[in-house]
């Protein structure tokens, strides 16, 4: 029924994977051969080769997901992958894919998602490739994929009818490949039950504590229903936007103060719920809110680490922690207190993989709403939500109590990220070059009455495999622990996105409850002056402030 064909093609030259996979507008992916070329490049670059390999495939359900799944099934069969598991409906969250790879010992996985970017015909699409440890392909593999894409002359595809991907348990033979349609939710729920005290959390949710979870019409809807309602017994009303939609209901499936505004408003009401949370398109990000309080992701990873032994899965304590370079240093202080190492990695989850595999770290996180641990090799949105619920259930206090107590002990790292999106790329690159040139003069200078202790372009030396990843962002670190960081985004699809990360620190108890933008005002002004961002880009104000 299926006939393998070798289709002639030409390289596209723009298939270089970014911070997390290849992310482009849907329209770009819909060009003839575009998706096929990239998938063939992945197969050609697969560590260990395609022969006898097994993969899992799933996506966040965004527009073009189903079409892409059919193409990839047929290409996998033609390329002699021996076993392919596909999440029913073509659905699987990123952490669930990671779990599946690890649990079943697969060679890797393909995730169809542009994460938190908008979907629909005018939105974005993306392809991520994960390796056998369950994590995103490291740079040596993504570089290889890119190289293979540049050398591509043809791809292999099994021509034949589309497959029914909606029946859980269905098994097909296509060419010599075994194709299994699997439940994308079940194994993930079991994993969560093995880490957290579900009975304790269930008692909390039955005892007058009110939570609300917003899936932003993205992939976590079915996972959240299975966990919070079916398993933990929370009322149906705690779920918001839990019906996955190909265009995410027209919104950005990005859990932050701008795109999850409805949830933020609910939580800001004095009679609002006790706990609010949201996740992104593919389920790896999380936002945590208490009544009238937003927990910054940098604080969240520090607080979870400080409370790790509250959770059955981390009873033995942590072997170490890690954060991406722009993430605030709140985690470093917890690590110091716990007497464990804190690693600083470049932006992107792939850099945590080696540390997790080597048993150097247990928990890690990024300021960009990513938190996770060694239970999978991806950040994990619902895991973070359950972690918070487990702590709250055990301690019997509010989110605000937990956060205030933490600040009182460790001090507070005020933190904000200013994004200048869809900037004209030429100006953005010139600005970064000019900053780089200024670095030698900045070291040791005094800015806004603070002495600069270090000014550099961050370069990471992986302690496990010795690889080096440079040019990861301009850092200006002050003696009083304040920091200003500049990076160009590696996930945007329109123009360039400049991210400026600003951090200030205080241990003064009278200063713990300030407004973040007010507390950081002089550092924010300084960040604009040093970079001359307006002169280079014509932009005065950021498009998103988190
Ligand atoms: C952004 C975040 C980064 C995260 C990535 C994938 O990348 O900043 O922390 O790992 O999305 O979710 P960026 O656009 O900054 O390159
Ligand atoms: Zn994501």
XYZ file of C-alpha atoms and ligand atoms in Angstrom:
563
model
C 0.000 0.000 0.000
C 2.928 2.351 0.678
C 5.626 3.016 -1.880
C 8.952 4.524 -0.871
C 9.960 7.444 -3.082
C 13.121 9.472 -3.190
C 12.077 13.080 -3.832
C 14.615 15.498 -5.307
C 15.010 18.715 -3.328
C 17.298 21.698 -2.727
C 18.567 23.101 0.565
C 16.702 26.070 2.054
C 19.744 27.540 3.859
C 17.618 28.895 6.739
C 17.097 25.698 8.719
C 19.486 26.433 11.543
C 17.895 25.344 14.839
C 17.686 28.175 17.390
C 17.356 28.220 21.199
C 14.866 25.360 20.916
C 14.582 23.750 17.523
C 13.555 25.236 14.201
C 10.868 27.848 14.593
C 9.334 29.671 11.620
C 6.044 31.049 10.431
C 3.489 28.393 9.479
C 3.666 29.723 5.924
C 7.377 28.979 5.755
C 6.772 25.394 6.861
C 3.983 25.036 4.293
C 6.330 25.677 1.363
C 6.835 22.540 -0.718
C 9.630 20.341 0.727
C 10.361 22.701 3.661
C 9.255 20.447 6.521
C 10.414 17.359 4.632
C 13.926 18.768 4.220
C 14.303 19.523 7.895
C 12.973 16.121 8.969
C 15.344 14.407 6.537
C 18.215 16.492 7.949
C 17.261 15.258 11.449
C 17.218 11.641 10.278
C 20.563 12.107 8.510
C 22.083 13.615 11.656
C 20.536 11.268 14.213
C 23.172 10.136 16.705
C 23.448 6.384 16.231
C 21.738 6.516 12.822
C 18.144 5.678 11.916
C 18.623 1.929 11.650
C 16.838 0.070 14.485
C 15.876 3.386 16.015
C 12.659 4.168 17.842
C 11.078 7.600 18.138
C 8.110 9.289 19.740
C 6.266 12.015 17.857
C 3.770 14.541 19.180
C 2.954 18.199 19.154
C 1.076 20.953 20.912
C -1.901 20.710 18.555
C -1.286 23.995 16.825
C -2.308 24.689 13.235
C -0.431 22.382 10.782
C 0.244 19.821 13.566
C -1.899 17.084 12.016
C -0.565 17.573 8.475
C 3.023 17.540 9.761
C 2.402 14.326 11.735
C 1.230 12.535 8.579
C 4.296 13.681 6.640
C 6.682 12.641 9.411
C 5.051 9.211 9.822
C 5.568 8.531 6.117
C 9.129 9.842 6.146
C 10.005 7.835 9.263
C 8.751 4.675 7.573
C 10.692 5.399 4.372
C 13.845 6.111 6.385
C 13.561 2.724 8.091
C 12.894 3.878 11.611
C 11.824 0.625 13.248
C 9.320 1.897 15.806
C 7.355 5.150 15.930
C 5.020 6.121 18.759
C 2.572 8.921 18.030
C 0.487 10.663 20.671
C -3.215 10.236 19.853
C -4.436 13.165 17.782
C -0.797 14.046 17.163
C -0.684 15.478 20.695
C 2.018 15.207 23.325
C 3.375 17.879 25.636
C 7.120 18.506 25.621
C 7.738 17.088 29.121
C 5.533 14.082 28.298
C 7.655 13.371 25.204
C 10.783 13.600 27.329
C 9.293 11.166 29.828
C 8.221 8.755 27.110
C 11.732 8.639 25.618
C 13.242 7.893 29.015
C 10.606 5.464 30.235
C 10.553 3.373 27.066
C 14.254 3.716 26.261
C 13.601 5.258 22.836
C 16.316 6.738 20.615
C 14.677 10.150 20.645
C 11.622 12.189 19.846
C 10.226 14.868 17.572
C 8.091 17.610 19.083
C 5.973 19.820 16.861
C 5.669 23.137 18.615
C 6.613 26.774 18.484
C 6.206 26.732 22.266
C 4.699 30.004 23.462
C 4.520 31.664 20.025
C 1.037 32.272 18.604
C -0.498 29.665 16.302
C -3.039 29.537 13.469
C -2.403 30.003 9.750
C -0.731 33.362 10.378
C 1.162 32.151 13.443
C 4.263 30.060 13.989
C 5.174 26.402 13.787
C 8.245 24.575 14.972
C 10.090 21.274 15.125
C 12.274 20.190 18.032
C 14.420 17.086 18.107
C 15.163 15.350 21.409
C 17.838 12.722 21.915
C 17.932 9.462 23.845
C 18.328 11.077 27.262
C 14.935 12.734 26.674
C 16.367 16.223 26.336
C 16.716 18.722 23.504
C 19.487 17.905 21.052
C 22.742 19.485 22.236
C 24.588 21.949 20.020
C 26.822 19.375 18.381
C 23.692 17.598 17.135
C 21.841 20.775 16.089
C 24.922 21.970 14.198
C 25.051 18.626 12.460
C 21.344 18.849 11.553
C 21.995 22.265 10.027
C 24.975 20.983 8.068
C 22.976 18.056 6.755
C 20.178 20.438 5.760
C 22.652 22.455 3.697
C 23.826 19.372 1.847
C 20.410 17.894 1.155
C 19.587 16.760 -2.381
C 16.656 14.450 -1.738
C 14.427 13.009 0.959
C 12.647 9.699 1.413
C 8.906 9.376 1.908
C 6.452 6.475 1.798
C 3.641 7.524 -0.521
C 0.250 6.177 0.536
C -2.926 6.998 2.478
C -2.989 9.065 5.674
C -3.081 7.092 8.913
C -5.859 7.307 11.546
C -3.943 8.838 14.444
C -6.894 9.239 16.805
C -7.403 5.722 18.146
C -5.346 5.011 21.255
C -3.832 1.547 21.087
C -3.971 1.260 17.285
C -0.887 -0.405 15.776
C 0.107 -0.288 12.102
C 2.879 -1.660 9.914
C 4.044 0.911 7.378
C 6.797 -0.431 5.162
C 8.844 -2.149 7.890
C 7.999 0.355 10.608
C 5.776 -0.400 13.579
C 3.549 2.589 14.290
C 1.749 2.783 17.640
C -0.856 5.368 18.596
C -0.409 6.031 22.317
C -2.165 7.828 25.158
C -0.131 11.041 25.579
C -1.374 11.685 29.128
C -1.291 8.437 31.117
C 2.465 7.907 31.613
C 2.953 11.544 32.477
C 0.281 11.440 35.201
C 1.912 8.308 36.633
C 5.256 10.092 36.723
C 3.737 13.020 38.643
C 2.145 10.609 41.124
C 5.530 9.029 41.721
C 7.053 12.402 42.680
C 4.367 14.294 44.601
C 2.113 13.498 47.541
C -1.189 13.348 45.661
C -3.177 12.428 48.789
C -1.929 15.497 50.611
C -2.635 17.780 47.644
C -6.062 16.223 47.218
C -6.890 16.980 50.868
C -5.811 20.587 50.316
C -8.064 20.927 47.278
C -11.004 19.452 49.209
C -10.487 21.718 52.190
C -11.595 25.122 50.937
C -8.353 25.997 49.162
C -9.209 27.394 45.744
C -6.966 27.093 42.707
C -7.308 28.054 39.075
C -5.283 26.647 36.215
C -5.188 28.272 32.776
C -4.018 26.123 29.860
C -4.350 29.081 27.457
C -6.107 26.700 25.006
C -2.873 24.798 24.533
C -1.608 21.275 25.080
C -1.811 21.022 28.884
C -5.642 21.136 28.935
C -6.111 17.335 28.871
C -3.191 16.812 31.279
C -4.593 19.345 33.740
C -8.053 17.786 33.634
C -6.603 14.306 34.237
C -4.493 15.514 37.173
C -6.458 18.241 38.950
C -10.049 17.173 38.322
C -10.017 13.412 37.685
C -7.193 12.448 40.018
C -7.038 15.155 42.708
C -10.766 15.922 42.796
C -10.630 19.689 42.203
C -13.879 21.158 40.865
C -14.217 21.555 37.104
C -14.336 25.374 37.572
C -10.661 25.394 38.473
C -9.841 24.768 34.811
C -9.719 27.688 32.402
C -9.164 27.501 28.645
C -8.437 23.780 28.884
C -9.793 22.958 25.436
C -6.766 22.830 23.075
C -7.366 24.879 19.907
C -5.211 25.068 16.741
C -4.959 28.852 17.090
C -5.000 28.891 20.927
C -8.207 30.933 20.744
C -6.287 33.723 19.001
C -4.003 34.362 21.996
C -0.344 33.881 22.699
C -0.019 30.631 24.672
C 2.609 32.337 26.798
C 2.128 32.332 30.560
C 3.325 35.776 31.538
C 1.907 38.994 32.878
C 0.919 40.210 29.427
C -0.512 37.146 27.710
C -2.114 35.494 30.731
C -3.665 38.773 31.808
C -7.146 37.341 32.488
C -5.646 34.974 35.034
C -3.540 37.737 36.561
C -6.695 39.871 36.968
C -8.547 36.999 38.646
C -5.659 36.528 41.052
C -5.454 40.218 41.816
C -9.010 40.324 43.110
C -9.097 40.455 46.937
C -11.651 37.625 46.868
C -9.716 35.698 44.237
C -8.482 32.109 44.493
C -5.558 31.095 46.716
C -3.419 29.837 43.875
C -3.229 30.428 40.138
C -1.061 28.885 37.461
C -0.727 28.717 33.709
C 1.360 26.890 31.148
C 2.442 27.522 27.560
C 1.757 26.004 24.118
C 3.705 22.779 24.606
C 3.418 22.542 28.380
C 6.988 23.158 29.461
C 6.593 26.662 30.922
C 4.761 27.707 34.065
C 3.560 30.849 35.766
C 2.788 30.813 39.491
C 0.521 33.328 41.212
C -0.724 33.745 44.739
C -3.609 36.039 45.640
C -2.338 39.485 44.619
C 1.164 38.171 44.034
C 3.167 37.094 41.004
C 6.070 34.773 41.796
C 8.929 35.520 39.411
C 10.269 32.346 37.792
C 13.705 33.187 39.222
C 12.242 33.262 42.727
C 10.158 30.177 42.022
C 13.141 27.950 41.201
C 14.938 29.238 44.294
C 11.908 28.629 46.525
C 11.251 25.140 45.138
C 14.911 24.270 45.705
C 14.800 25.584 49.265
C 11.683 23.453 49.940
C 12.708 20.392 47.943
C 12.599 18.030 50.899
C 8.904 18.889 51.394
C 8.237 16.713 48.350
C 8.491 12.897 48.489
C 10.447 12.748 45.199
C 13.196 14.988 46.609
C 13.219 13.763 50.225
C 16.907 12.949 49.972
C 17.773 16.561 49.096
C 19.427 18.051 46.055
C 22.777 17.122 44.521
C 23.112 20.557 42.941
C 21.143 23.201 41.062
C 21.534 25.254 37.887
C 20.097 28.346 36.304
C 20.493 30.008 32.940
C 22.806 33.018 32.986
C 20.066 35.705 32.770
C 18.043 34.057 35.573
C 18.377 35.943 38.868
C 20.918 34.843 41.422
C 18.263 34.031 44.044
C 19.011 30.355 43.373
C 22.724 30.832 44.067
C 21.936 31.968 47.600
C 19.799 28.918 48.282
C 22.528 26.662 46.883
C 25.084 28.274 49.132
C 22.828 27.741 52.115
C 22.243 24.090 51.167
C 25.945 23.585 50.541
C 25.488 22.410 46.950
C 26.883 23.671 43.632
C 24.970 26.156 41.503
C 25.850 26.079 37.792
C 25.317 28.984 35.424
C 24.491 27.896 31.872
C 23.575 29.712 28.655
C 19.923 30.327 27.840
C 18.108 27.219 26.580
C 17.216 23.960 28.299
C 19.657 21.892 26.257
C 22.541 23.151 28.410
C 21.120 21.502 31.536
C 21.122 18.047 29.920
C 24.731 17.083 30.616
C 24.564 18.298 34.223
C 21.361 16.335 34.836
C 22.730 13.194 33.178
C 25.947 13.404 35.193
C 24.011 13.685 38.456
C 25.462 17.124 39.160
C 22.085 18.843 39.541
C 18.578 17.917 40.630
C 16.611 21.140 40.013
C 17.173 23.825 37.396
C 15.366 26.780 35.934
C 15.230 29.782 33.666
C 13.796 33.248 34.172
C 11.627 32.623 31.104
C 9.067 30.622 33.098
C 10.958 27.344 32.825
C 11.467 25.127 35.854
C 12.333 21.463 36.012
C 14.321 18.641 37.545
C 16.007 15.350 36.817
C 12.614 13.601 36.448
C 12.721 14.438 32.708
C 15.152 16.381 30.509
C 12.821 19.270 29.689
C 11.330 22.040 31.727
C 7.945 20.993 32.990
C 5.006 23.324 33.599
C 2.593 21.044 35.469
C 5.435 19.606 37.539
C 6.161 23.117 38.862
C 2.480 23.681 39.637
C 2.269 20.395 41.554
C 5.507 21.212 43.381
C 3.991 24.455 44.645
C 0.747 22.716 45.607
C 2.691 20.045 47.500
C 4.573 22.710 49.484
C 1.398 24.688 50.214
C -0.443 21.535 51.272
C 2.331 20.482 53.620
C 2.954 23.877 55.162
C -0.665 25.042 55.307
C 0.309 28.629 54.471
C -0.338 30.977 51.544
C 1.876 31.611 48.521
C 2.555 35.055 49.929
C 3.728 33.615 53.265
C 6.140 31.281 51.492
C 7.565 34.066 49.341
C 7.877 36.645 52.148
C 9.554 34.154 54.458
C 11.994 33.321 51.662
C 12.867 36.984 51.085
C 13.308 37.570 54.779
C 15.826 34.782 54.941
C 17.731 35.294 51.687
C 16.957 38.864 50.658
C 14.997 39.755 47.556
C 16.259 39.715 43.977
C 14.089 42.269 42.217
C 13.905 41.160 38.623
C 12.450 42.312 35.337
C 12.897 41.455 31.678
C 12.272 44.078 29.009
C 11.712 42.662 25.527
C 11.988 44.778 22.406
C 10.325 42.556 19.829
C 10.380 42.590 16.022
C 13.198 45.118 15.945
C 14.961 45.773 12.667
C 17.803 43.135 12.817
C 20.578 45.374 11.486
C 20.136 47.906 14.318
C 19.869 45.149 16.917
C 23.133 43.561 15.823
C 24.890 46.920 15.680
C 23.741 47.646 19.224
C 25.137 44.333 20.465
C 28.442 44.923 18.693
C 28.727 48.407 20.168
C 28.073 46.977 23.648
C 30.747 44.382 23.128
C 33.228 47.095 22.205
C 32.367 49.015 25.368
C 33.032 46.071 27.675
C 36.699 46.793 28.499
C 35.783 50.357 29.497
C 32.826 49.239 31.615
C 34.792 46.902 33.874
C 35.633 48.735 37.077
C 33.664 51.861 36.136
C 30.880 53.360 38.247
C 27.365 53.523 36.783
C 24.353 54.917 38.644
C 26.555 55.000 41.756
C 27.337 51.295 41.530
C 30.741 49.849 40.784
C 30.883 47.356 37.915
C 32.668 44.221 39.083
C 32.464 42.319 35.797
C 31.506 43.157 32.222
C 31.804 40.404 29.625
C 30.165 38.394 26.890
C 29.171 35.151 28.604
C 31.020 32.063 27.484
C 30.103 28.641 28.895
C 32.497 25.767 29.348
C 30.507 22.600 29.784
C 32.092 20.827 32.763
C 30.965 17.428 31.502
C 31.885 17.274 27.824
C 34.310 20.202 27.718
C 32.436 21.962 24.905
C 32.436 25.717 24.733
C 29.446 27.950 23.896
C 30.389 31.614 23.589
C 28.615 34.837 22.703
C 25.722 33.970 25.035
C 24.889 37.475 26.214
C 26.481 40.662 27.511
C 26.677 40.729 31.300
C 27.267 43.769 33.448
C 27.518 42.726 37.075
C 27.782 45.261 39.900
C 29.392 44.898 43.284
C 26.019 45.118 45.048
C 24.784 41.995 43.136
C 22.770 44.070 40.631
C 23.040 42.886 37.046
C 22.137 44.127 33.576
C 22.161 41.568 30.777
C 21.583 41.922 27.039
C 20.781 39.097 24.625
C 19.289 38.608 21.214
C 16.484 36.059 21.232
C 17.002 32.779 19.409
C 13.305 31.908 19.156
C 11.634 34.941 17.566
C 10.397 34.635 13.996
C 9.908 38.301 13.085
C 12.940 40.584 12.899
C 15.164 40.521 15.964
C 14.145 40.532 19.619
C 16.400 42.268 22.129
C 16.012 41.100 25.704
C 17.313 43.253 28.550
C 17.325 41.562 31.934
C 17.597 43.781 35.001
C 18.204 42.590 38.523
C 18.665 44.423 41.825
C 19.130 42.955 45.273
C 18.230 44.007 48.800
C 18.277 42.429 52.217
C 16.775 45.507 53.864
C 13.442 44.343 55.359
C 11.834 47.763 54.821
C 12.577 47.472 51.079
C 11.183 43.998 50.494
C 7.721 45.066 49.307
C 8.471 47.684 46.650
C 7.093 47.793 43.142
C 9.624 46.029 40.921
C 9.775 48.654 38.159
C 10.150 51.391 40.768
C 12.861 49.576 42.707
C 14.797 48.939 39.500
C 14.177 52.343 37.881
C 17.756 53.623 37.943
C 19.135 50.312 36.683
C 16.528 50.297 33.903
C 17.530 53.840 32.918
C 21.183 52.831 33.022
C 20.488 49.811 30.801
C 18.958 52.084 28.161
C 21.813 54.572 28.350
C 24.645 52.069 28.106
C 23.086 50.337 25.130
C 21.766 53.462 23.381
C 18.893 51.221 22.380
C 16.747 54.067 21.138
C 19.476 55.401 18.854
C 20.169 51.955 17.399
C 16.609 50.668 17.039
C 14.311 53.669 17.190
C 12.542 51.970 20.125
C 11.949 53.907 23.284
C 9.861 51.402 25.219
C 9.821 47.600 25.357
C 6.946 45.615 23.811
C 6.725 43.221 26.778
C 7.743 43.782 30.379
C 7.826 40.811 32.661
C 13.408 31.827 25.038
C 13.803 31.952 26.483
C 14.683 30.793 26.891
C 13.972 29.474 26.602
C 13.525 29.449 25.155
C 12.674 28.223 24.867
O 14.545 31.864 24.224
O 14.435 33.178 26.741
O 15.012 30.895 28.248
O 14.811 28.394 26.864
O 12.744 30.606 24.845
O 11.521 28.174 25.657
P 15.085 33.198 23.509
O 13.948 33.691 22.638
O 15.378 34.174 24.585
O 16.292 32.747 22.748
Zn 7.310 25.809 25.610
